[in-house]
Structure formats: structure tokens, C-alpha cells
mmCIF file of C-alpha atoms in Angstrom:
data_model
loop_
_atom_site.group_PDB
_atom_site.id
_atom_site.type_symbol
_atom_site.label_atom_id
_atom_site.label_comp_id
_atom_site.label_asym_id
_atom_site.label_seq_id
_atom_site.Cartn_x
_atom_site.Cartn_y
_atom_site.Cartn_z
ATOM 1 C CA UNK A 1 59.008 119.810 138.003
ATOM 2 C CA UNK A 2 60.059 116.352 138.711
ATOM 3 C CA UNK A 3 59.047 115.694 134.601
ATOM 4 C CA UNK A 4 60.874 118.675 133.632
ATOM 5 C CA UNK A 5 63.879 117.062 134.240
ATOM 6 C CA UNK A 6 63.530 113.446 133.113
ATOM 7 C CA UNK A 7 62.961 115.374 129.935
ATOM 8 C CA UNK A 8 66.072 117.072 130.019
ATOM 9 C CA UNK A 9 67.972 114.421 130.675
ATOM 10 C CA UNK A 10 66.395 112.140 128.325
ATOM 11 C CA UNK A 11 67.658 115.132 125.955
ATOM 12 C CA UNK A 12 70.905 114.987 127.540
ATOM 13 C CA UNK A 13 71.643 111.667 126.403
ATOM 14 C CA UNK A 14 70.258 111.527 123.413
ATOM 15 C CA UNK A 15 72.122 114.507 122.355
ATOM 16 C CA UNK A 16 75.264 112.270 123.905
ATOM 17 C CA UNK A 17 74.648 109.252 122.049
ATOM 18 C CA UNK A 18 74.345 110.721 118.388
ATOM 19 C CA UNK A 19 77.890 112.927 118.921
ATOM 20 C CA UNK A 20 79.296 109.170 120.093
ATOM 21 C CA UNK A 21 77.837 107.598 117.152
ATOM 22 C CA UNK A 22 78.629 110.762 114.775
ATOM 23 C CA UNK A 23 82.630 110.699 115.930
ATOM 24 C CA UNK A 24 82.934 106.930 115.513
ATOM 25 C CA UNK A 25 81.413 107.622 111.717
ATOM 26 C CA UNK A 26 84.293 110.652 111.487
ATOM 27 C CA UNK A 27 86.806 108.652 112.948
ATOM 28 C CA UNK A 28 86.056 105.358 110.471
ATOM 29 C CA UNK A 29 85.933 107.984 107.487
ATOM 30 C CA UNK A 30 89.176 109.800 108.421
ATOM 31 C CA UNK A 31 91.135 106.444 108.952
ATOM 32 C CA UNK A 32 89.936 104.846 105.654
ATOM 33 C CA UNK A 33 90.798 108.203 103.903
ATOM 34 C CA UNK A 34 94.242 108.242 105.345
ATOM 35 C CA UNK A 35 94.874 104.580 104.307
ATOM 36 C CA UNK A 36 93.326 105.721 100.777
ATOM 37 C CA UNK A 37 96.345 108.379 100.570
ATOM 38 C CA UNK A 38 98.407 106.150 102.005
ATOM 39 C CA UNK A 39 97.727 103.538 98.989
ATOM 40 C CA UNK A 40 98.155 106.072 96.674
ATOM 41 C CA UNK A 41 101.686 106.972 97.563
ATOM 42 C CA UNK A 42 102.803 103.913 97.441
ATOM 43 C CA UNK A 43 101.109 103.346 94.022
ATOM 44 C CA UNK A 44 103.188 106.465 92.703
ATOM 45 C CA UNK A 45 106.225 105.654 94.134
ATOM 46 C CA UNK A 46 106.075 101.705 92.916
ATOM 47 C CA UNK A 47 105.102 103.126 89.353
ATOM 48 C CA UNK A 48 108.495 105.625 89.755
ATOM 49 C CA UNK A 49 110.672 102.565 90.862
ATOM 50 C CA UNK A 50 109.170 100.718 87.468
ATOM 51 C CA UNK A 51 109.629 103.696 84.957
ATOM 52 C CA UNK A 52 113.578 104.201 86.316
ATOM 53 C CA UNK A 53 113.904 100.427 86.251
ATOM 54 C CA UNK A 54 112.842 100.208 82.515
ATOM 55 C CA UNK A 55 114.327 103.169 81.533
ATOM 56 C CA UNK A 56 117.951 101.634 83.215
ATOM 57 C CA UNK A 57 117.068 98.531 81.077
ATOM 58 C CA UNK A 58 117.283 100.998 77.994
ATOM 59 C CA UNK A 59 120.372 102.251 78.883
ATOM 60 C CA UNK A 60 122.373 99.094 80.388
ATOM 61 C CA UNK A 61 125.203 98.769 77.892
ATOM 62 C CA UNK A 62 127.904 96.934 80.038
ATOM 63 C CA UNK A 63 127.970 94.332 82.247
ATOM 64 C CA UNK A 64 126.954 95.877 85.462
ATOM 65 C CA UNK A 65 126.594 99.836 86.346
ATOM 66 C CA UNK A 66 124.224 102.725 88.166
ATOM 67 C CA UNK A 67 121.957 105.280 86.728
ATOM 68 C CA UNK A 68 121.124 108.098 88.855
ATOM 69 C CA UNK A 69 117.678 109.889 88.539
ATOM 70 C CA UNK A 70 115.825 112.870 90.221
ATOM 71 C CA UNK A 71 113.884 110.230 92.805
ATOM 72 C CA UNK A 72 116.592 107.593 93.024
ATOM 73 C CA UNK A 73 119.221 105.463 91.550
ATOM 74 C CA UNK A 74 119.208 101.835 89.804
ATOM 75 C CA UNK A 75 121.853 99.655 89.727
ATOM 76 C CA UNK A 76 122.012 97.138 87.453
ATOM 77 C CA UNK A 77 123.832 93.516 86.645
ATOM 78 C CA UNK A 78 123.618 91.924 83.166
ATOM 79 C CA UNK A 79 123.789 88.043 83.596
ATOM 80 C CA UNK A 80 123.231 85.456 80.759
ATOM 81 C CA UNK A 81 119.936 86.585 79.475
ATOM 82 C CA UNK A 82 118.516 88.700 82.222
ATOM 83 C CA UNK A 83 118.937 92.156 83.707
ATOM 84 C CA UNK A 84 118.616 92.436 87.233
ATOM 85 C CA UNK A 85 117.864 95.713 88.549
ATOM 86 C CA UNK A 86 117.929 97.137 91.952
ATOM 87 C CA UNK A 87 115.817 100.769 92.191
ATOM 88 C CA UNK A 88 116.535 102.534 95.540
ATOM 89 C CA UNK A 89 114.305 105.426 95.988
ATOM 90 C CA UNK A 90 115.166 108.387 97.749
ATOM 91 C CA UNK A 91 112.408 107.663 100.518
ATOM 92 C CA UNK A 92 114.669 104.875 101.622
ATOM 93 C CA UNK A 93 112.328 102.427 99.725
ATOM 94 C CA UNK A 94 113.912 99.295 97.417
ATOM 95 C CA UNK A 95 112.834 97.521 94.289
ATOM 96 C CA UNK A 96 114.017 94.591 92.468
ATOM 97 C CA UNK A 97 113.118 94.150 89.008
ATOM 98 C CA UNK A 98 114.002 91.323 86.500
ATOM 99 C CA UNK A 99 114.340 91.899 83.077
ATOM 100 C CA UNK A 100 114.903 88.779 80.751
ATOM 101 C CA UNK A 101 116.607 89.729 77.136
ATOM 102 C CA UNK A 102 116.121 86.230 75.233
ATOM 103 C CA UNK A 103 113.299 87.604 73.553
ATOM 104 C CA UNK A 104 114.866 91.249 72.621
ATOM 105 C CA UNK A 105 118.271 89.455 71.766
ATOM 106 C CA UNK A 106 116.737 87.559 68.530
ATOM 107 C CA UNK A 107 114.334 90.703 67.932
ATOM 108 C CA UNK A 108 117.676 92.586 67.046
ATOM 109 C CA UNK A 109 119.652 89.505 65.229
ATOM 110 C CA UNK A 110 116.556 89.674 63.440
ATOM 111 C CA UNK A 111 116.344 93.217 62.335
ATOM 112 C CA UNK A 112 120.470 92.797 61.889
ATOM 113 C CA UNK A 113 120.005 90.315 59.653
ATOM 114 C CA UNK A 114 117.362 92.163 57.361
ATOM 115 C CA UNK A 115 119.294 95.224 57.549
ATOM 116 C CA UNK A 116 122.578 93.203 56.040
ATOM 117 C CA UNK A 117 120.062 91.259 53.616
ATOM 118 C CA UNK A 118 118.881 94.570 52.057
ATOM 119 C CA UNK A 119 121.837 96.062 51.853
ATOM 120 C CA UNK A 120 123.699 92.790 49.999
ATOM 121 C CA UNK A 121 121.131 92.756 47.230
ATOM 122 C CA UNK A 122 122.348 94.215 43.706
ATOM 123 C CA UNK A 123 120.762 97.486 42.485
ATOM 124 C CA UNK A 124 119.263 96.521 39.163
ATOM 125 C CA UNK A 125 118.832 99.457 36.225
#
């Protein structure tokens, strides 16, 4: 008899130890999985901030101004050759973006001036 139950309660906590060690594993998995997710928003809303920021940068005409989206607004401010653009999501979260036009500003003097060179040549019969 006295066996008997050393046996069970060798069982016992054995039984005991593997749940412990089986909810720490659950607990490490459920954590890193929630992080994961966590990541993963944030990836989708950074990538939304950087769409509506380019997409303001396409559509800046004046000096300064908003755009208002689905997710969020942009504001933007034209300075000497850069675009700086503030994205304010509607999750409360902000982005600041930096867009610099020297390079795009002699891209389209350049295509300017071929358009005015073609259409100054003389038609010839």
C-alpha cells in the first residue's frame, strides 16, 4: 500500500510538471504571435502613411495645403526644393516624409524643352 502511493504521486507530479512546462510553451507562442500581429499592423499602417504621402506629393500644386483620404490626411509645405509632408492617420498615428524636387524639377525643364524643340522645327514636303 505504502508503494501504491509513492506511485501515484510520482504520477501526480509528473503529470504537474509537463502542464507547467506545456503552458510556458503556450504562453511564449501566444506572446510572440501577438507581437507578430502587432508588427504587421504597424507595417500596413506605415505603408498607408507612405502611399498618401506620395500620392500628396503628386498632387501638391501650391505652396502649402491638406489632402484628405479615407485613413487620414497629409498636409504639406513646399520649400525651396523639398516637400515636406506631415501624414496623420486616423489611429492617432504621425508621419513625416521628405520629398526633395531638384531631381524632378530638371526632369520636366527637360521634357519642356524637347517638347518646344519639336514643335519649333519646320515641316519639310
Amino acid at each position: 500500500m505504502l508503494l501504491r502511493t509513492k506511485v501515484k504521486a510520482g504520477v501526480l507530479l509528473y503529470a504537474l510538471l509537463m502542464s507547467a512546462v506545456f503552458t510556458l510553451l503556450l504562453q511564449f507562442y501566444l506572446n510572440r504571435m501577438v507581437a507578430a500581429e502587432g508588427q504587421h499592423r504597424a507595417q500596413i499602417t506605415a505603408s498607408q502613411a507612405f502611399l498618401m504621402a506620395e500620392v500628396t506629393r503628386d498632387l501638391a500644386d501650391s505652396s502649402s495645403g491638406t489632402v484628405i483620404f479615407t485613413q487620414g490626411r497629409s498636409s504639406y509645405k513646399q520649400e525651396a526644393d523639398k516637400l515636406n509632408i506631415q501624414v496623420q492617420m486616423d489611429n492617432g498615428k504621425e508621419f513625416s516624409y521628405l520629398f526633395h524636387y531638384e531631381k524632378q524639377n530638371k526632369d520636366k525643364q527637360e521634357a519642356e524643352q524637347s517638347v518646344t524643340e519639336d514643335t519649333e522645327q519646320p515641316v519639310s514636303d
